[in-house]
Amino acid sequence: MKDLGLAQDVSLIALNDQEVKQMPNSKRASLRGMAAAVILEFYLNDYFIMENDEWVYEGKKDDGSLTAYQDDVITAMLGKKEREKKSFSAWLEDVKSLSKNQLAQVEKAFVEPLKNELLLEEIPSLRSCDLEFETAGISINVYWSHSDAYTKILEGFRADVLEEAPITDEAVSMLWLLKESGFFPEIFSKHEMNRVSERLQELQSNSPLAKQLFSLDIHSFKEKSIKGFLKKKKEVMSTQVGTGVNFIFPELQRSEAVFIDTQEYFANKDARLNAVINALTKHRVPHQIIREGGVPIIQVNNTWYDVVPFTKQYRIPVHGVQFRRHPLSTS
Amino acid sequence: MSRQRSMEKIMASEFVTIGELVRLTGSRYSTLKYYTEEGMLPFVQEEENLTRRFPRVKTMARIEKIKELRKQGYGIADIKAHQTFQ
């Protein structure tokens, strides 16, 4: 695998399964994290000049040191200014005030190069198969980070954090960025979160970079309050077969509550699985069956889902299946 | 300041960390950790810190062999008994 920058690694995790054309809060949070990742790359690669305890950016040099996405992101953040001087925390916290248009520029800066490298593409969302979306004729496209690169980045990061070993500054940065972007519940199991908490405390004491980063906050109040509430709710609603919050707020993360009609009452497990595969195929949603059985596991867009028999109560009950995120601890 | 090694440097190293093995092989961290705990992936551990270091060439070959045997339907106990792992 080709070496990617920290910000590109973060982007492949943060953009995966985000809607292409809409700008929901989860995508805004991801884009702010991606912009902050570029600032951290500037810091780690010494693109800033230190002046009176502040970090100075003096414009693009002709030596080709900046990549296209770094140049595009810093331009989106600074506009026409060629020189900017701020504290380290101000550089990072300023991503909080990026407008929707600036965030769209950040998105474009990352998406095009990643598509050209065949690491990212647009695919129909699992939500397109949902009975209500299908009935309404709504089709949604999402980003799909190619599985090989996605797995290597995410699992490599998990190893860096969970192992008893020194941690690199890239891993410290990614830890903070993914925490700030609200990805921890999707990356670490509840059991692993204890180790992550210990790790955060160790780093706060031992890593100069972590000391600076961990006290910073890069998300708007609205995004943070929604994410914080979701996290709290997820902790409360966890069950043996998944987490229940999405059944309360299905509009926020519909992919975790997708319902597919099986066309017949009390279908057996084979008929149910066939109906699901037919729906995914009809909507051109890439998928892989991980396990068959009464509650099969299907991978869609780098996520494993338990496909659980379910009845939806309309004027008449409709039998089908519901997609629920597979618990991380057993994957 | 400790920086992440490039793939070029990793590929030129005699020893690698478990995180680097994940990046080299595309295996899940939990899978490699399990294989390590089962004694299927030998490592050396330096005294001054607890970093486990794996001989790159030998370990990558072992992981490929495990994947191949798993595809053929062998369980972990059978694989551990396989001559490659004795």
CSV table of C-alpha atoms in Angstrom, one decimal:
chain,number,residue,atom,x,y,z
A,1,MET,CA,0.0,0.0,0.0
A,2,LYS,CA,1.3,3.5,-0.9
A,3,ASP,CA,2.1,5.7,2.0
A,4,LEU,CA,-0.7,8.3,2.6
A,5,GLY,CA,-0.5,11.4,4.8
A,6,LEU,CA,-2.1,11.5,8.2
A,7,ALA,CA,-4.9,13.6,6.8
A,8,GLN,CA,-5.6,11.2,4.0
A,9,ASP,CA,-5.7,8.3,6.5
A,10,VAL,CA,-8.1,10.2,8.6
A,11,SER,CA,-10.2,11.0,5.5
A,12,LEU,CA,-10.6,7.4,4.5
A,13,ILE,CA,-12.0,6.6,7.9
A,14,ALA,CA,-14.1,9.8,8.3
A,15,LEU,CA,-15.6,9.9,4.8
A,16,ASN,CA,-16.6,6.2,4.7
A,17,ASP,CA,-20.4,5.9,4.5
A,18,GLN,CA,-20.9,9.7,4.6
A,19,GLU,CA,-23.6,11.0,2.2
A,20,VAL,CA,-22.1,12.5,-1.0
A,21,LYS,CA,-24.6,15.3,-1.7
A,22,GLN,CA,-25.8,16.3,1.8
A,23,MET,CA,-24.0,18.0,4.7
A,24,PRO,CA,-25.4,16.4,7.9
A,25,ASN,CA,-23.8,17.1,11.2
A,26,SER,CA,-21.8,13.9,11.2
A,27,LYS,CA,-20.2,14.9,7.9
A,28,ARG,CA,-19.5,18.4,9.1
A,29,ALA,CA,-17.7,16.9,12.2
A,30,SER,CA,-15.7,14.6,9.9
A,31,LEU,CA,-14.7,17.5,7.6
A,32,ARG,CA,-13.6,19.7,10.5
A,33,GLY,CA,-11.5,16.8,11.7
A,34,MET,CA,-9.9,16.4,8.2
A,35,ALA,CA,-9.1,20.1,8.1
A,36,ALA,CA,-7.5,19.9,11.6
A,37,ALA,CA,-5.5,16.9,10.3
A,38,VAL,CA,-3.9,19.1,7.6
A,39,ILE,CA,-2.9,21.6,10.3
A,40,LEU,CA,-1.3,18.8,12.2
A,41,GLU,CA,0.5,17.6,9.1
A,42,PHE,CA,1.9,21.2,8.8
A,43,TYR,CA,3.0,21.0,12.4
A,44,LEU,CA,4.6,17.5,12.2
A,45,ASN,CA,6.3,18.2,8.9
A,46,ASP,CA,7.7,21.6,10.0
A,47,TYR,CA,5.8,23.7,7.5
A,48,PHE,CA,5.1,26.3,10.2
A,49,ILE,CA,7.8,28.7,11.4
A,50,MET,CA,7.9,29.5,15.1
A,51,GLU,CA,7.8,33.2,16.0
A,52,ASN,CA,7.3,34.5,19.5
A,53,ASP,CA,5.5,31.3,20.7
A,54,GLU,CA,3.2,31.4,17.7
A,55,TRP,CA,3.1,29.3,14.5
A,56,VAL,CA,3.5,31.2,11.2
A,57,TYR,CA,2.4,30.0,7.8
A,58,GLU,CA,4.2,32.0,5.1
A,59,GLY,CA,2.4,30.9,1.9
A,60,LYS,CA,3.0,28.1,-0.6
A,61,LYS,CA,6.7,27.6,-1.5
A,62,ASP,CA,7.8,26.6,-4.9
A,63,ASP,CA,9.7,23.6,-3.7
A,64,GLY,CA,6.7,21.3,-4.1
A,65,SER,CA,6.7,20.4,-0.4
A,66,LEU,CA,2.9,20.9,-0.1
A,67,THR,CA,0.6,18.3,-1.6
A,68,ALA,CA,-2.4,19.4,-3.7
A,69,TYR,CA,-4.9,18.6,-0.9
A,70,GLN,CA,-2.8,20.4,1.8
A,71,ASP,CA,-2.6,23.5,-0.5
A,72,ASP,CA,-6.4,23.4,-1.2
A,73,VAL,CA,-7.3,23.0,2.5
A,74,ILE,CA,-5.1,25.8,3.7
A,75,THR,CA,-6.5,28.0,0.9
A,76,ALA,CA,-10.0,27.1,2.0
A,77,MET,CA,-9.1,28.1,5.5
A,78,LEU,CA,-7.2,31.3,4.9
A,79,GLY,CA,-8.8,32.6,1.7
A,80,LYS,CA,-6.6,35.2,0.0
A,81,LYS,CA,-4.3,35.7,3.0
A,82,GLU,CA,-0.7,34.6,2.2
A,83,ARG,CA,0.6,34.8,5.7
A,84,GLU,CA,-1.0,33.9,9.0
A,85,LYS,CA,0.3,33.8,12.5
A,86,LYS,CA,-1.6,32.1,15.4
A,87,SER,CA,-1.0,30.0,18.4
A,88,PHE,CA,-1.0,26.2,17.9
A,89,SER,CA,-4.4,25.9,19.6
A,90,ALA,CA,-5.9,28.7,17.5
A,91,TRP,CA,-4.8,27.1,14.3
A,92,LEU,CA,-6.7,23.9,15.3
A,93,GLU,CA,-9.7,25.5,17.0
A,94,ASP,CA,-10.3,27.7,14.0
A,95,VAL,CA,-11.7,24.7,12.1
A,96,LYS,CA,-14.8,25.1,14.4
A,97,SER,CA,-15.8,28.3,12.5
A,98,LEU,CA,-15.4,26.9,8.9
A,99,SER,CA,-18.6,27.7,6.9
A,100,LYS,CA,-20.5,25.1,4.9
A,101,ASN,CA,-18.8,26.4,1.8
A,102,GLN,CA,-15.4,26.1,3.3
A,103,LEU,CA,-16.2,22.6,4.5
A,104,ALA,CA,-17.3,21.7,0.9
A,105,GLN,CA,-13.9,22.9,-0.3
A,106,VAL,CA,-12.2,20.7,2.2
A,107,GLU,CA,-14.3,17.8,1.0
A,108,LYS,CA,-13.4,18.4,-2.6
A,109,ALA,CA,-9.7,18.7,-1.7
A,110,PHE,CA,-9.6,15.2,-0.3
A,111,VAL,CA,-12.2,13.4,-2.5
A,112,GLU,CA,-10.7,14.0,-5.9
A,113,PRO,CA,-7.1,12.8,-5.2
A,114,LEU,CA,-8.4,9.7,-3.2
A,115,LYS,CA,-10.8,8.8,-6.1
A,116,ASN,CA,-7.8,9.2,-8.6
A,117,GLU,CA,-5.8,6.8,-6.4
A,118,LEU,CA,-8.8,4.3,-6.5
A,119,LEU,CA,-9.1,4.5,-2.8
A,120,LEU,CA,-12.5,6.1,-2.6
A,121,GLU,CA,-15.7,5.8,-4.7
A,122,GLU,CA,-19.4,6.6,-4.6
A,123,ILE,CA,-21.8,3.8,-4.1
A,124,PRO,CA,-25.6,3.5,-3.4
A,125,SER,CA,-26.2,3.6,0.3
A,126,LEU,CA,-27.7,0.7,2.2
A,127,ARG,CA,-30.4,3.1,3.1
A,128,SER,CA,-31.6,3.1,-0.5
A,129,CYS,CA,-32.9,-0.5,0.2
A,130,ASP,CA,-35.0,0.6,3.2
A,131,LEU,CA,-38.7,0.0,2.7
A,132,GLU,CA,-39.6,3.7,3.3
A,133,PHE,CA,-36.9,5.1,1.2
A,134,GLU,CA,-37.7,2.6,-1.6
A,135,THR,CA,-41.4,3.4,-1.5
A,136,ALA,CA,-40.6,7.1,-1.6
A,137,GLY,CA,-38.2,6.6,-4.6
A,138,ILE,CA,-35.3,8.1,-2.7
A,139,SER,CA,-31.8,7.0,-3.7
A,140,ILE,CA,-28.8,8.1,-1.7
A,141,ASN,CA,-25.1,7.8,-2.6
A,142,VAL,CA,-22.4,7.5,0.0
A,143,TYR,CA,-18.6,7.4,-0.1
A,144,TRP,CA,-17.0,4.0,0.2
A,145,SER,CA,-13.3,3.8,1.3
A,146,HIS,CA,-11.8,0.7,-0.4
A,147,SER,CA,-11.8,-2.1,2.1
A,148,ASP,CA,-8.1,-3.0,1.9
A,149,ALA,CA,-6.8,0.5,2.6
A,150,TYR,CA,-9.6,1.1,5.2
A,151,THR,CA,-8.8,-2.1,7.1
A,152,LYS,CA,-5.0,-1.4,7.1
A,153,ILE,CA,-5.4,2.1,8.4
A,154,LEU,CA,-8.1,1.4,11.0
A,155,GLU,CA,-6.6,-1.8,12.3
A,156,GLY,CA,-3.1,-0.4,12.3
A,157,PHE,CA,-4.4,2.5,14.4
A,158,ARG,CA,-6.2,0.2,16.8
A,159,ALA,CA,-3.0,-1.8,17.2
A,160,ASP,CA,-1.0,1.4,17.9
A,161,VAL,CA,-3.5,2.5,20.6
A,162,LEU,CA,-4.3,-0.9,22.2
A,163,GLU,CA,-0.8,-2.4,22.3
A,164,GLU,CA,1.6,-1.8,25.3
A,165,ALA,CA,4.1,0.1,23.2
A,166,PRO,CA,5.4,3.6,22.5
A,167,ILE,CA,3.0,5.5,20.2
A,168,THR,CA,3.9,7.7,17.3
A,169,ASP,CA,2.9,11.3,16.9
A,170,GLU,CA,0.7,10.3,13.9
A,171,ALA,CA,-1.2,7.9,16.1
A,172,VAL,CA,-1.6,10.5,18.9
A,173,SER,CA,-3.0,12.9,16.3
A,174,MET,CA,-5.3,10.3,14.8
A,175,LEU,CA,-6.5,9.4,18.3
A,176,TRP,CA,-7.5,12.9,19.1
A,177,LEU,CA,-9.0,13.6,15.6
A,178,LEU,CA,-11.1,10.5,15.7
A,179,LYS,CA,-12.2,11.2,19.3
A,180,GLU,CA,-13.2,14.7,18.3
A,181,SER,CA,-15.0,13.5,15.2
A,182,GLY,CA,-17.1,11.0,17.3
A,183,PHE,CA,-15.8,7.8,15.9
A,184,PHE,CA,-14.7,5.9,19.1
A,185,PRO,CA,-17.9,3.9,19.4
A,186,GLU,CA,-17.5,2.6,15.9
A,187,ILE,CA,-13.8,1.8,16.4
A,188,PHE,CA,-13.4,0.4,19.9
A,189,SER,CA,-15.6,-2.1,21.8
A,190,LYS,CA,-16.8,-1.2,25.3
A,191,HIS,CA,-14.1,-3.5,26.7
A,192,GLU,CA,-11.4,-1.8,24.6
A,193,MET,CA,-12.6,1.6,25.7
A,194,ASN,CA,-11.1,0.9,29.2
A,195,ARG,CA,-7.7,0.5,27.6
A,196,VAL,CA,-8.2,3.6,25.5
A,197,SER,CA,-9.0,5.6,28.6
A,198,GLU,CA,-5.8,4.4,30.2
A,199,ARG,CA,-3.9,5.2,27.1
A,200,LEU,CA,-5.3,8.8,26.9
A,201,GLN,CA,-4.2,9.3,30.5
A,202,GLU,CA,-0.7,7.9,29.9
A,203,LEU,CA,-0.3,10.1,26.8
A,204,GLN,CA,-1.6,13.2,28.7
A,205,SER,CA,1.3,12.7,31.1
A,206,ASN,CA,4.0,11.5,28.7
A,207,SER,CA,3.5,13.0,25.2
A,208,PRO,CA,4.1,16.7,24.6
A,209,LEU,CA,1.9,16.6,21.6
A,210,ALA,CA,-1.0,14.9,23.5
A,211,LYS,CA,-0.7,17.5,26.3
A,212,GLN,CA,-1.4,20.2,23.7
A,213,LEU,CA,-4.1,18.4,21.8
A,214,PHE,CA,-6.2,16.7,24.4
A,215,SER,CA,-7.4,19.9,26.0
A,216,LEU,CA,-8.7,21.3,22.6
A,217,ASP,CA,-12.1,21.0,21.1
A,218,ILE,CA,-12.8,21.4,17.4
A,219,HIS,CA,-16.5,21.0,17.0
A,220,SER,CA,-19.4,23.4,17.0
A,221,PHE,CA,-21.8,23.3,19.9
A,222,LYS,CA,-24.6,21.9,17.8
A,223,GLU,CA,-22.6,19.1,16.4
A,224,LYS,CA,-21.0,18.3,19.8
A,225,SER,CA,-24.3,18.3,21.7
A,226,ILE,CA,-25.9,16.0,19.2
A,227,LYS,CA,-22.9,13.6,19.2
A,228,GLY,CA,-22.6,13.8,23.0
A,229,PHE,CA,-26.2,13.0,23.4
A,230,LEU,CA,-26.0,10.1,21.0
A,231,LYS,CA,-23.0,8.6,22.8
A,232,LYS,CA,-24.8,8.8,26.1
A,233,LYS,CA,-27.9,7.2,24.6
A,234,LYS,CA,-25.8,4.5,23.0
A,235,GLU,CA,-24.3,3.6,26.4
A,236,VAL,CA,-27.7,3.4,27.9
A,237,MET,CA,-29.3,1.5,25.1
A,238,SER,CA,-26.7,-1.2,24.5
A,239,THR,CA,-28.1,-4.8,24.3
A,240,GLN,CA,-26.7,-8.2,23.5
A,241,VAL,CA,-27.5,-7.9,19.8
A,242,GLY,CA,-26.5,-4.3,19.2
A,243,THR,CA,-27.2,-0.7,20.2
A,244,GLY,CA,-30.7,0.7,20.3
A,245,VAL,CA,-30.2,4.4,20.0
A,246,ASN,CA,-30.8,4.4,16.2
A,247,PHE,CA,-34.2,3.0,16.7
A,248,ILE,CA,-35.0,6.2,18.6
A,249,PHE,CA,-33.3,8.6,16.3
A,250,PRO,CA,-33.4,6.8,12.9
A,251,GLU,CA,-33.0,10.1,11.0
A,252,LEU,CA,-29.5,10.5,12.3
A,253,GLN,CA,-27.9,7.2,11.3
A,254,ARG,CA,-30.5,5.5,9.1
A,255,SER,CA,-28.0,2.8,7.9
A,256,GLU,CA,-28.2,1.2,11.4
A,257,ALA,CA,-32.0,0.8,11.3
A,258,VAL,CA,-32.6,-0.1,7.6
A,259,PHE,CA,-35.6,-2.3,7.2
A,260,ILE,CA,-36.0,-4.6,4.2
A,261,ASP,CA,-39.3,-6.2,3.4
A,262,THR,CA,-39.1,-9.9,2.7
A,263,GLN,CA,-42.2,-10.0,0.6
A,264,GLU,CA,-43.9,-12.8,2.4
A,265,TYR,CA,-45.1,-13.5,6.0
A,266,PHE,CA,-43.0,-15.6,8.3
A,267,ALA,CA,-40.3,-16.2,5.7
A,268,ASN,CA,-37.7,-18.9,6.6
A,269,LYS,CA,-34.0,-18.0,7.0
A,270,ASP,CA,-33.1,-18.9,3.4
A,271,ALA,CA,-36.0,-16.9,2.0
A,272,ARG,CA,-35.1,-13.9,4.2
A,273,LEU,CA,-31.5,-13.9,3.1
A,274,ASN,CA,-32.5,-14.2,-0.5
A,275,ALA,CA,-34.8,-11.3,-0.2
A,276,VAL,CA,-32.0,-9.2,1.4
A,277,ILE,CA,-29.4,-10.2,-1.3
A,278,ASN,CA,-32.0,-9.4,-4.0
A,279,ALA,CA,-32.7,-6.0,-2.5
A,280,LEU,CA,-28.9,-5.2,-2.2
A,281,THR,CA,-28.2,-6.4,-5.7
A,282,LYS,CA,-31.2,-4.5,-7.2
A,283,HIS,CA,-29.9,-1.2,-5.6
A,284,ARG,CA,-26.3,-2.0,-6.6
A,285,VAL,CA,-25.1,-1.9,-3.0
A,286,PRO,CA,-21.8,-3.8,-2.7
A,287,HIS,CA,-22.0,-6.4,0.0
A,288,GLN,CA,-20.4,-9.6,1.3
A,289,ILE,CA,-22.0,-12.4,3.3
A,290,ILE,CA,-19.8,-13.0,6.4
A,291,ARG,CA,-22.0,-15.7,8.0
A,292,GLU,CA,-25.3,-17.4,7.1
A,293,GLY,CA,-27.9,-18.7,9.5
A,294,GLY,CA,-30.9,-17.4,11.5
A,295,VAL,CA,-29.3,-14.0,12.0
A,296,PRO,CA,-26.8,-13.7,9.1
A,297,ILE,CA,-23.9,-11.2,9.2
A,298,ILE,CA,-23.5,-9.1,6.1
A,299,GLN,CA,-20.7,-6.6,5.4
A,300,VAL,CA,-21.8,-3.3,3.7
A,301,ASN,CA,-19.4,-0.4,3.3
A,302,ASN,CA,-16.8,-1.7,5.7
A,303,THR,CA,-19.3,-2.4,8.4
A,304,TRP,CA,-20.7,-5.7,9.7
A,305,TYR,CA,-24.4,-5.9,10.3
A,306,ASP,CA,-26.5,-8.5,12.0
A,307,VAL,CA,-29.6,-9.0,9.8
A,308,VAL,CA,-32.3,-9.6,12.3
A,309,PRO,CA,-35.9,-10.8,11.6
A,310,PHE,CA,-38.2,-7.9,12.3
A,311,THR,CA,-41.9,-6.9,11.9
A,312,LYS,CA,-42.8,-3.3,11.2
A,313,GLN,CA,-46.2,-2.1,12.4
A,314,TYR,CA,-48.0,-0.2,9.6
A,315,ARG,CA,-51.8,-0.5,9.0
A,316,ILE,CA,-50.9,-4.2,8.5
A,317,PRO,CA,-47.7,-5.7,9.9
A,318,VAL,CA,-44.9,-6.1,7.4
A,319,HIS,CA,-42.4,-8.9,7.9
A,320,GLY,CA,-38.8,-8.4,7.0
A,321,VAL,CA,-35.3,-7.9,8.4
A,322,GLN,CA,-33.6,-5.0,10.2
A,323,PHE,CA,-29.8,-4.2,9.8
A,324,ARG,CA,-28.1,-3.7,13.2
A,325,ARG,CA,-24.5,-2.9,13.6
A,326,HIS,CA,-22.6,-6.1,14.7
A,327,PRO,CA,-21.1,-5.7,18.2
A,328,LEU,CA,-17.4,-4.9,17.9
A,329,SER,CA,-16.3,-7.2,20.7
A,330,THR,CA,-17.2,-10.3,18.7
A,331,SER,CA,-16.1,-9.2,15.2
B,1,MET,CA,8.9,13.2,18.8
B,2,SER,CA,8.3,9.7,17.5
B,3,ARG,CA,7.2,9.4,13.9
B,4,GLN,CA,5.5,6.7,11.9
B,5,ARG,CA,7.8,4.7,9.7
B,6,SER,CA,7.2,4.7,5.9
B,7,MET,CA,6.3,1.5,4.2
B,8,GLU,CA,9.7,1.6,2.5
B,9,LYS,CA,11.4,1.6,5.8
B,10,ILE,CA,9.2,-1.1,7.2
B,11,MET,CA,9.9,-3.3,4.3
B,12,ALA,CA,13.6,-2.9,4.8
B,13,SER,CA,13.4,-3.7,8.5
B,14,GLU,CA,14.3,-7.1,10.1
B,15,PHE,CA,11.8,-6.6,12.9
B,16,VAL,CA,8.4,-4.9,12.9
B,17,THR,CA,5.7,-4.1,15.4
B,18,ILE,CA,2.2,-5.7,15.4
B,19,GLY,CA,0.7,-2.5,14.0
B,20,GLU,CA,3.2,-2.6,11.1
B,21,LEU,CA,2.3,-6.3,10.6
B,22,VAL,CA,-1.4,-5.2,10.3
B,23,ARG,CA,-0.5,-2.7,7.7
B,24,LEU,CA,1.7,-5.2,5.8
B,25,THR,CA,-0.8,-8.0,5.7
B,26,GLY,CA,-4.2,-6.4,6.0
B,27,SER,CA,-5.1,-8.7,8.9
B,28,ARG,CA,-7.2,-7.4,11.8
B,29,TYR,CA,-5.3,-6.4,14.9
B,30,SER,CA,-7.5,-8.7,17.1
B,31,THR,CA,-6.7,-11.6,14.8
B,32,LEU,CA,-2.9,-11.1,15.0
B,33,LYS,CA,-3.1,-10.5,18.7
B,34,TYR,CA,-5.0,-13.8,19.1
B,35,TYR,CA,-2.4,-15.7,17.0
B,36,THR,CA,0.4,-14.2,19.1
B,37,GLU,CA,-1.3,-15.2,22.3
B,38,GLU,CA,-1.7,-18.7,20.9
B,39,GLY,CA,2.1,-18.9,20.3
B,40,MET,CA,1.7,-19.0,16.5
B,41,LEU,CA,3.7,-15.8,15.9
B,42,PRO,CA,7.0,-15.8,17.8
B,43,PHE,CA,8.3,-12.4,18.8
B,44,VAL,CA,11.1,-10.8,20.8
B,45,GLN,CA,10.4,-8.4,23.6
B,46,GLU,CA,12.9,-5.7,24.6
B,47,GLU,CA,13.4,-5.2,28.3
B,48,GLU,CA,13.5,-1.4,28.4
B,49,ASN,CA,9.9,-1.2,27.1
B,50,LEU,CA,7.2,-3.7,26.3
B,51,THR,CA,7.2,-3.4,22.5
B,52,ARG,CA,6.8,-6.8,20.9
B,53,ARG,CA,8.9,-7.1,17.7
B,54,PHE,CA,8.3,-9.7,15.1
B,55,PRO,CA,10.8,-11.0,12.5
B,56,ARG,CA,9.2,-9.5,9.4
B,57,VAL,CA,9.9,-12.1,6.7
B,58,LYS,CA,9.2,-15.2,8.9
B,59,THR,CA,6.1,-13.7,10.5
B,60,MET,CA,4.5,-12.6,7.2
B,61,ALA,CA,5.1,-16.1,5.7
B,62,ARG,CA,3.4,-17.6,8.8
B,63,ILE,CA,0.4,-15.3,8.5
B,64,GLU,CA,0.0,-16.2,4.8
B,65,LYS,CA,0.3,-19.9,5.8
B,66,ILE,CA,-2.4,-19.5,8.5
B,67,LYS,CA,-4.7,-17.7,6.0
B,68,GLU,CA,-4.2,-20.5,3.5
B,69,LEU,CA,-4.9,-23.3,6.1
B,70,ARG,CA,-7.9,-21.4,7.4
B,71,LYS,CA,-9.3,-21.3,3.8
B,72,GLN,CA,-8.8,-25.0,3.6
B,73,GLY,CA,-11.0,-25.4,6.6
B,74,TYR,CA,-8.4,-26.1,9.3
B,75,GLY,CA,-9.2,-24.9,12.9
B,76,ILE,CA,-6.7,-23.1,15.1
B,77,ALA,CA,-5.8,-26.3,17.0
B,78,ASP,CA,-5.1,-28.2,13.8
B,79,ILE,CA,-3.0,-25.3,12.5
B,80,LYS,CA,-0.9,-25.2,15.7
B,81,ALA,CA,-0.2,-28.9,15.2
B,82,HIS,CA,0.8,-28.4,11.6
B,83,GLN,CA,4.5,-28.9,11.0
B,84,THR,CA,5.1,-25.3,10.0
B,85,PHE,CA,4.2,-24.2,13.5
B,86,GLN,CA,6.3,-26.8,15.4
